Amino acid sequence: MEYRKLGNTDLQLSTVTYGAFAIGGNMWGGNEKQDSIAAVHASLDQGVTTIDTAPFYGFGLSEELIGEAIKGKDRSKIQLLTKFGLVWDGSNQGKGEYFFDASADGKNIPVYKYASKANIIKELEESLKRLGTDYVDLLQLHWPDATTPIDETMEALDTLIRQGKIRAAGVSNYSLAQLQEAAKTIQLASNQVPYSMLNRGIEQDLVPYTIEHQIGIIAYSPLERGLLTGKYFRDAALKADDHRNGYFGQFSADKVKAFLDSITPLAKNKKASLAQLVLRWTTLQPGISIVLAGARNAEQAVQNAAAMNVQLTTAEIGYINGELEKVYSGQAV
């Protein structure tokens, strides 16, 4: 495994980071507790020391599973990344910005974006309890909240750093303008944003800014939630309540398949899976600090970590980029 410094902090994170959205179960067709814990254990065994989660993932379940999985482990060798700012339990008392209705146990649950100082403090205490720790390595705003001034949110994060409850502060899904506004109050460690072979919009303005200002980019959905593994063009099927039934619709299946077919020989030559080749390519792009890769079981976790064993030459990266250019239109293909 390779480890990288995050932004201007002293955090050293595993380049492949365990993404814990799917083990929360909601929006992913459920989960199996023992498989989820085994996936975390396997990740740690393979040198994946960094785990990214959020209260919203499974309405607290993802954090609880991680807390159980790392119990008894050396906390100083594990980096816990979590978030705040998505409220679903009504504790916001009507404040914040309505986001969407999440489905759980056949019910629709309204979710709000809410990033007030009081809510940040409340959510962090709840996360610490679920995770079974007294500090978080990186606390991130999950989604921008238009009803809370950015400086209020950033001042709260700065206070938590000074209190020692978090080691660093980050954001997720922030635009360039929002990063620039936040910079008036705090030096952020990172911005977690969607980035993949099929979604490269951040390369235009966000990546140059973050490189210049020493802000790390945490790439989520590098495999486009499994689409770039190629298995959904074979025999994999999605459960009815899996959000990817709609998510995959934004892409041209024919174009994606043609691209994957074009790089399959390279993957085979490297004795790697398509997923491993795609993950490795993503880690080698300018400005990308770490990439998130989810795993529902130990086998998937081991395969994700092994992506770092794939060696790509400049010529091979150029070949992949050339094949992408045939189908890439500036947006998701």
Short mmCIF file of C-alpha atoms in Angstrom, two decimals:
data_model
loop_
_atom_site.label_atom_id
_atom_site.label_comp_id
_atom_site.label_asym_id
_atom_site.label_seq_id
_atom_site.Cartn_x
_atom_site.Cartn_y
_atom_site.Cartn_z
CA MET A 1 0.00 0.00 0.00
CA GLU A 2 1.05 3.58 -0.63
CA TYR A 3 0.37 6.40 1.83
CA ARG A 4 -0.07 10.06 1.00
CA LYS A 5 -0.07 13.29 2.98
CA LEU A 6 -3.48 14.98 2.94
CA GLY A 7 -3.32 18.63 1.96
CA ASN A 8 -1.29 20.74 4.39
CA THR A 9 -1.92 18.38 7.33
CA ASP A 10 0.27 15.73 8.93
CA LEU A 11 -2.28 13.02 8.13
CA GLN A 12 -0.84 10.10 6.17
CA LEU A 13 -3.72 8.25 4.52
CA SER A 14 -3.79 5.02 2.53
CA THR A 15 -4.10 5.88 -1.16
CA VAL A 16 -6.90 3.34 -1.47
CA THR A 17 -9.31 4.19 1.33
CA TYR A 18 -12.18 2.01 2.51
CA GLY A 19 -15.45 3.71 1.55
CA ALA A 20 -18.20 2.67 3.97
CA PHE A 21 -21.36 3.92 2.22
CA ALA A 22 -22.54 0.53 0.98
CA ILE A 23 -22.19 -1.29 4.32
CA GLY A 24 -24.75 1.12 5.75
CA GLY A 25 -27.26 -0.83 3.68
CA ASN A 26 -29.77 1.88 2.84
CA MET A 27 -29.90 2.73 -0.87
CA TRP A 28 -27.66 -0.28 -1.59
CA GLY A 29 -30.10 -3.17 -1.25
CA GLY A 30 -29.18 -4.02 2.35
CA ASN A 31 -26.06 -5.53 3.89
CA GLU A 32 -24.75 -8.46 5.91
CA LYS A 33 -23.21 -7.48 9.26
CA GLN A 34 -20.51 -10.15 9.46
CA ASP A 35 -19.50 -9.63 5.82
CA SER A 36 -19.21 -5.89 6.45
CA ILE A 37 -17.01 -6.32 9.51
CA ALA A 38 -14.90 -8.88 7.66
CA ALA A 39 -14.43 -6.36 4.84
CA VAL A 40 -13.06 -3.77 7.27
CA HIS A 41 -10.75 -6.34 8.87
CA ALA A 42 -9.48 -7.50 5.48
CA SER A 43 -8.84 -3.89 4.43
CA LEU A 44 -6.75 -3.26 7.54
CA ASP A 45 -4.83 -6.49 6.97
CA GLN A 46 -3.98 -5.30 3.45
CA GLY A 47 -2.65 -1.96 4.65
CA VAL A 48 -5.79 0.08 4.00
CA THR A 49 -5.55 2.11 7.20
CA THR A 50 -8.06 4.82 6.27
CA ILE A 51 -11.84 4.44 6.56
CA ASP A 52 -14.34 6.98 5.25
CA THR A 53 -17.91 6.94 6.57
CA ALA A 54 -20.78 9.26 7.52
CA PRO A 55 -23.73 9.31 9.92
CA PHE A 56 -26.13 9.21 6.97
CA TYR A 57 -24.78 5.87 5.75
CA GLY A 58 -27.37 3.48 7.12
CA PHE A 59 -28.63 6.18 9.50
CA GLY A 60 -25.74 5.50 11.87
CA LEU A 61 -25.27 1.82 11.04
CA SER A 62 -22.09 2.26 8.99
CA GLU A 63 -20.36 4.09 11.84
CA GLU A 64 -21.56 1.48 14.34
CA LEU A 65 -20.19 -1.37 12.23
CA ILE A 66 -16.85 0.38 11.87
CA GLY A 67 -16.73 1.01 15.61
CA GLU A 68 -17.32 -2.69 16.21
CA ALA A 69 -14.76 -3.72 13.58
CA ILE A 70 -11.93 -1.59 14.98
CA LYS A 71 -12.62 -2.33 18.64
CA GLY A 72 -9.39 -3.54 20.23
CA LYS A 73 -7.28 -2.36 17.27
CA ASP A 74 -4.46 0.16 17.62
CA ARG A 75 -6.39 3.40 17.08
CA SER A 76 -3.21 5.36 16.31
CA LYS A 77 -2.70 3.25 13.18
CA ILE A 78 -6.23 3.83 11.82
CA GLN A 79 -7.48 7.06 10.28
CA LEU A 80 -11.22 7.62 10.71
CA LEU A 81 -12.88 10.03 8.30
CA THR A 82 -16.50 10.90 8.90
CA LYS A 83 -18.94 13.68 8.11
CA PHE A 84 -21.78 15.85 9.36
CA GLY A 85 -24.52 17.96 7.86
CA LEU A 86 -27.18 15.49 6.68
CA VAL A 87 -30.02 15.32 9.21
CA TRP A 88 -32.85 12.82 8.98
CA ASP A 89 -34.24 12.46 12.50
CA GLY A 90 -36.11 15.76 12.79
CA SER A 91 -33.60 17.17 15.28
CA ASN A 92 -33.07 20.16 12.99
CA GLN A 93 -36.60 21.32 13.96
CA GLY A 94 -37.44 22.42 10.46
CA LYS A 95 -34.17 24.28 9.91
CA GLY A 96 -31.71 23.66 7.11
CA GLU A 97 -32.22 22.90 3.43
CA TYR A 98 -34.44 20.03 2.27
CA PHE A 99 -32.39 17.57 0.23
CA PHE A 100 -34.42 14.47 -0.65
CA ASP A 101 -36.47 11.61 0.77
CA ALA A 102 -34.41 8.54 1.66
CA SER A 103 -36.03 5.12 1.72
CA ALA A 104 -35.61 2.79 4.72
CA ASP A 105 -37.78 -0.15 5.77
CA GLY A 106 -40.41 0.86 3.24
CA LYS A 107 -40.67 4.39 4.59
CA ASN A 108 -39.65 7.69 3.05
CA ILE A 109 -37.48 9.71 5.42
CA PRO A 110 -36.92 13.43 4.69
CA VAL A 111 -33.23 14.35 4.71
CA TYR A 112 -32.02 17.92 5.27
CA LYS A 113 -28.68 19.61 4.73
CA TYR A 114 -27.93 21.39 8.01
CA ALA A 115 -24.50 22.73 8.97
CA SER A 116 -25.08 25.04 11.91
CA LYS A 117 -22.52 25.22 14.71
CA ALA A 118 -24.86 23.55 17.20
CA ASN A 119 -25.63 20.71 14.80
CA ILE A 120 -21.95 20.08 14.03
CA ILE A 121 -21.16 19.68 17.72
CA LYS A 122 -24.19 17.43 18.24
CA GLU A 123 -23.42 15.20 15.25
CA LEU A 124 -19.75 14.82 16.13
CA GLU A 125 -20.56 13.63 19.66
CA GLU A 126 -22.96 11.06 18.22
CA SER A 127 -20.35 9.90 15.70
CA LEU A 128 -17.67 9.55 18.37
CA LYS A 129 -19.99 7.34 20.39
CA ARG A 130 -20.88 5.13 17.42
CA LEU A 131 -17.26 4.84 16.33
CA GLY A 132 -16.04 4.13 19.86
CA THR A 133 -13.32 6.79 19.80
CA ASP A 134 -12.59 10.18 21.35
CA TYR A 135 -11.39 11.90 18.19
CA VAL A 136 -11.85 11.84 14.42
CA ASP A 137 -8.94 12.25 12.07
CA LEU A 138 -10.90 14.18 9.44
CA LEU A 139 -14.36 15.68 9.89
CA GLN A 140 -16.07 16.70 6.66
CA LEU A 141 -19.16 18.70 5.77
CA HIS A 142 -21.19 16.16 3.79
CA TRP A 143 -23.07 18.59 1.51
CA PRO A 144 -23.18 22.40 1.37
CA ASP A 145 -26.08 23.93 3.30
CA ALA A 146 -27.32 27.14 1.67
CA THR A 147 -29.13 28.20 4.88
CA THR A 148 -26.01 28.32 7.07
CA PRO A 149 -23.25 30.90 6.43
CA ILE A 150 -20.03 29.20 5.40
CA ASP A 151 -18.04 31.11 8.02
CA GLU A 152 -20.26 29.74 10.81
CA THR A 153 -19.58 26.18 9.70
CA MET A 154 -15.85 26.78 9.29
CA GLU A 155 -15.52 28.54 12.67
CA ALA A 156 -17.11 25.51 14.34
CA LEU A 157 -14.65 23.18 12.63
CA ASP A 158 -11.73 25.36 13.68
CA THR A 159 -12.96 25.22 17.29
CA LEU A 160 -13.14 21.42 17.18
CA ILE A 161 -9.56 21.24 15.90
CA ARG A 162 -8.36 23.43 18.76
CA GLN A 163 -10.29 21.24 21.22
CA GLY A 164 -8.53 18.14 19.88
CA LYS A 165 -11.76 16.40 18.91
CA ILE A 166 -10.75 16.37 15.24
CA ARG A 167 -7.30 16.41 13.69
CA ALA A 168 -8.32 18.14 10.48
CA ALA A 169 -11.34 19.64 8.73
CA GLY A 170 -12.61 19.00 5.25
CA VAL A 171 -15.65 19.44 3.04
CA SER A 172 -17.43 17.35 0.47
CA ASN A 173 -19.13 18.38 -2.76
CA TYR A 174 -17.82 21.95 -2.51
CA SER A 175 -17.52 24.14 -5.59
CA LEU A 176 -14.50 26.33 -6.30
CA ALA A 177 -16.41 29.42 -5.10
CA GLN A 178 -17.34 27.70 -1.85
CA LEU A 179 -13.73 26.64 -1.24
CA GLN A 180 -12.61 30.22 -1.79
CA GLU A 181 -15.20 31.49 0.70
CA ALA A 182 -14.20 28.89 3.29
CA ALA A 183 -10.55 29.90 2.92
CA LYS A 184 -11.37 33.25 4.52
CA THR A 185 -11.95 31.40 7.81
CA ILE A 186 -9.96 28.15 7.80
CA GLN A 187 -7.32 26.20 5.92
CA LEU A 188 -9.24 23.13 4.80
CA ALA A 189 -7.48 19.81 4.48
CA SER A 190 -9.60 18.37 1.69
CA ASN A 191 -12.58 18.38 -0.60
CA GLN A 192 -14.30 15.04 -1.24
CA VAL A 193 -15.87 15.05 -4.67
CA PRO A 194 -17.08 12.60 -7.33
CA TYR A 195 -14.33 11.79 -9.81
CA SER A 196 -13.90 8.95 -12.24
CA MET A 197 -12.91 8.12 -15.79
CA LEU A 198 -16.47 9.03 -16.76
CA ASN A 199 -16.76 12.18 -14.63
CA ARG A 200 -13.72 14.44 -14.93
CA GLY A 201 -15.26 17.90 -14.62
CA ILE A 202 -13.15 18.84 -11.58
CA GLU A 203 -10.03 18.85 -13.73
CA GLN A 204 -11.00 22.21 -15.23
CA ASP A 205 -10.90 24.52 -12.21
CA LEU A 206 -11.14 22.62 -8.92
CA VAL A 207 -7.97 20.54 -9.28
CA PRO A 208 -5.69 23.48 -10.22
CA TYR A 209 -7.00 25.46 -7.23
CA THR A 210 -6.54 22.63 -4.75
CA ILE A 211 -3.02 21.92 -5.96
CA GLU A 212 -2.09 25.60 -5.62
CA HIS A 213 -3.60 25.90 -2.14
CA GLN A 214 -2.53 22.50 -0.74
CA ILE A 215 -6.01 21.06 -0.41
CA GLY A 216 -6.33 17.33 -0.90
CA ILE A 217 -8.87 15.80 -3.27
CA ILE A 218 -10.65 12.70 -1.97
CA ALA A 219 -12.22 11.01 -5.00
CA TYR A 220 -15.46 9.19 -4.44
CA SER A 221 -17.28 6.93 -6.90
CA PRO A 222 -14.06 6.19 -8.87
CA LEU A 223 -15.69 2.97 -10.10
CA GLU A 224 -19.01 4.75 -10.72
CA ARG A 225 -20.63 2.57 -8.06
CA GLY A 226 -19.57 -0.61 -9.79
CA LEU A 227 -20.31 0.32 -13.40
CA LEU A 228 -16.61 0.48 -14.33
CA THR A 229 -15.96 -3.02 -12.98
CA GLY A 230 -17.71 -4.35 -16.08
CA LYS A 231 -19.77 -6.88 -14.12
CA TYR A 232 -23.07 -5.18 -14.89
CA PHE A 233 -22.48 -5.89 -18.56
CA ARG A 234 -22.24 -9.58 -17.75
CA ASP A 235 -24.54 -11.27 -15.27
CA ALA A 236 -24.75 -9.06 -12.18
CA ALA A 237 -28.23 -7.92 -11.17
CA LEU A 238 -29.36 -5.12 -8.87
CA LYS A 239 -31.99 -5.45 -6.16
CA ALA A 240 -35.14 -3.40 -6.64
CA ASP A 241 -34.26 -0.93 -3.84
CA ASP A 242 -30.70 -0.34 -5.07
CA HIS A 243 -30.29 3.32 -6.06
CA ARG A 244 -28.00 2.33 -8.91
CA ASN A 245 -31.01 1.23 -10.95
CA GLY A 246 -31.53 4.92 -11.62
CA TYR A 247 -27.95 6.12 -11.22
CA PHE A 248 -26.57 4.07 -14.10
CA GLY A 249 -29.15 5.62 -16.42
CA GLN A 250 -27.09 8.80 -16.79
CA PHE A 251 -24.44 6.94 -18.77
CA SER A 252 -24.44 5.54 -22.29
CA ALA A 253 -24.15 1.80 -21.69
CA ASP A 254 -22.85 1.18 -25.22
CA LYS A 255 -20.08 3.77 -24.89
CA VAL A 256 -19.02 2.56 -21.47
CA LYS A 257 -18.94 -1.06 -22.61
CA ALA A 258 -16.90 -0.15 -25.69
CA PHE A 259 -14.39 1.68 -23.53
CA LEU A 260 -14.09 -1.16 -21.04
CA ASP A 261 -13.64 -3.64 -23.89
CA SER A 262 -10.78 -1.50 -25.21
CA ILE A 263 -8.81 -1.55 -21.95
CA THR A 264 -9.58 -5.17 -20.98
CA PRO A 265 -6.47 -6.51 -22.80
CA LEU A 266 -4.29 -4.11 -20.81
CA ALA A 267 -5.86 -5.28 -17.55
CA LYS A 268 -5.26 -8.91 -18.52
CA ASN A 269 -1.66 -8.12 -19.42
CA LYS A 270 -1.22 -6.67 -15.93
CA LYS A 271 -2.95 -9.71 -14.39
CA ALA A 272 -5.43 -7.26 -12.93
CA SER A 273 -9.19 -6.87 -12.95
CA LEU A 274 -10.84 -3.95 -14.69
CA ALA A 275 -11.70 -2.51 -11.28
CA GLN A 276 -8.05 -2.61 -10.22
CA LEU A 277 -6.90 -0.97 -13.44
CA VAL A 278 -9.53 1.77 -13.10
CA LEU A 279 -8.68 2.43 -9.44
CA ARG A 280 -4.97 2.61 -10.16
CA TRP A 281 -5.47 5.01 -13.07
CA THR A 282 -7.52 7.23 -10.77
CA THR A 283 -4.82 7.34 -8.08
CA LEU A 284 -2.32 8.56 -10.67
CA GLN A 285 -4.28 11.61 -11.84
CA PRO A 286 -3.00 15.10 -10.91
CA GLY A 287 -4.33 16.48 -7.64
CA ILE A 288 -5.96 13.26 -6.46
CA SER A 289 -4.86 12.44 -2.91
CA ILE A 290 -6.80 9.27 -2.18
CA VAL A 291 -9.61 7.26 -3.77
CA LEU A 292 -12.54 5.65 -1.98
CA ALA A 293 -13.38 2.05 -2.77
CA GLY A 294 -16.27 0.27 -1.12
CA ALA A 295 -16.34 -3.43 -0.28
CA ARG A 296 -19.21 -5.54 1.05
CA ASN A 297 -17.02 -8.53 1.92
CA ALA A 298 -13.42 -9.52 2.58
CA GLU A 299 -12.73 -10.70 -0.97
CA GLN A 300 -13.73 -7.35 -2.47
CA ALA A 301 -11.61 -5.53 0.11
CA VAL A 302 -8.53 -7.56 -0.77
CA GLN A 303 -9.08 -6.96 -4.48
CA ASN A 304 -9.41 -3.20 -3.97
CA ALA A 305 -6.18 -2.98 -2.00
CA ALA A 306 -4.34 -4.98 -4.67
CA ALA A 307 -5.05 -2.20 -7.19
CA MET A 308 -1.94 -0.49 -5.85
CA ASN A 309 0.16 -3.38 -7.17
CA VAL A 310 -0.71 -2.41 -10.75
CA GLN A 311 2.16 -0.52 -12.39
CA LEU A 312 1.29 1.77 -15.30
CA THR A 313 3.79 3.41 -17.61
CA THR A 314 3.33 6.87 -19.06
CA ALA A 315 2.57 5.26 -22.42
CA GLU A 316 -0.09 2.99 -20.91
CA ILE A 317 -1.77 5.90 -19.15
CA GLY A 318 -1.69 7.73 -22.47
CA TYR A 319 -3.37 4.77 -24.16
CA ILE A 320 -6.17 4.71 -21.57
CA ASN A 321 -6.65 8.46 -21.93
CA GLY A 322 -6.81 8.10 -25.68
CA GLU A 323 -9.53 5.47 -25.45
CA LEU A 324 -11.43 7.71 -23.03
CA GLU A 325 -11.26 10.61 -25.47
CA LYS A 326 -13.21 8.55 -28.00
CA VAL A 327 -16.26 8.51 -25.74
CA TYR A 328 -15.74 11.44 -23.39
CA SER A 329 -17.80 14.54 -24.08
CA GLY A 330 -16.83 16.78 -21.15
CA GLN A 331 -19.60 15.32 -19.01
CA ALA A 332 -20.38 11.82 -17.85
CA VAL A 333 -20.48 9.65 -20.96
#
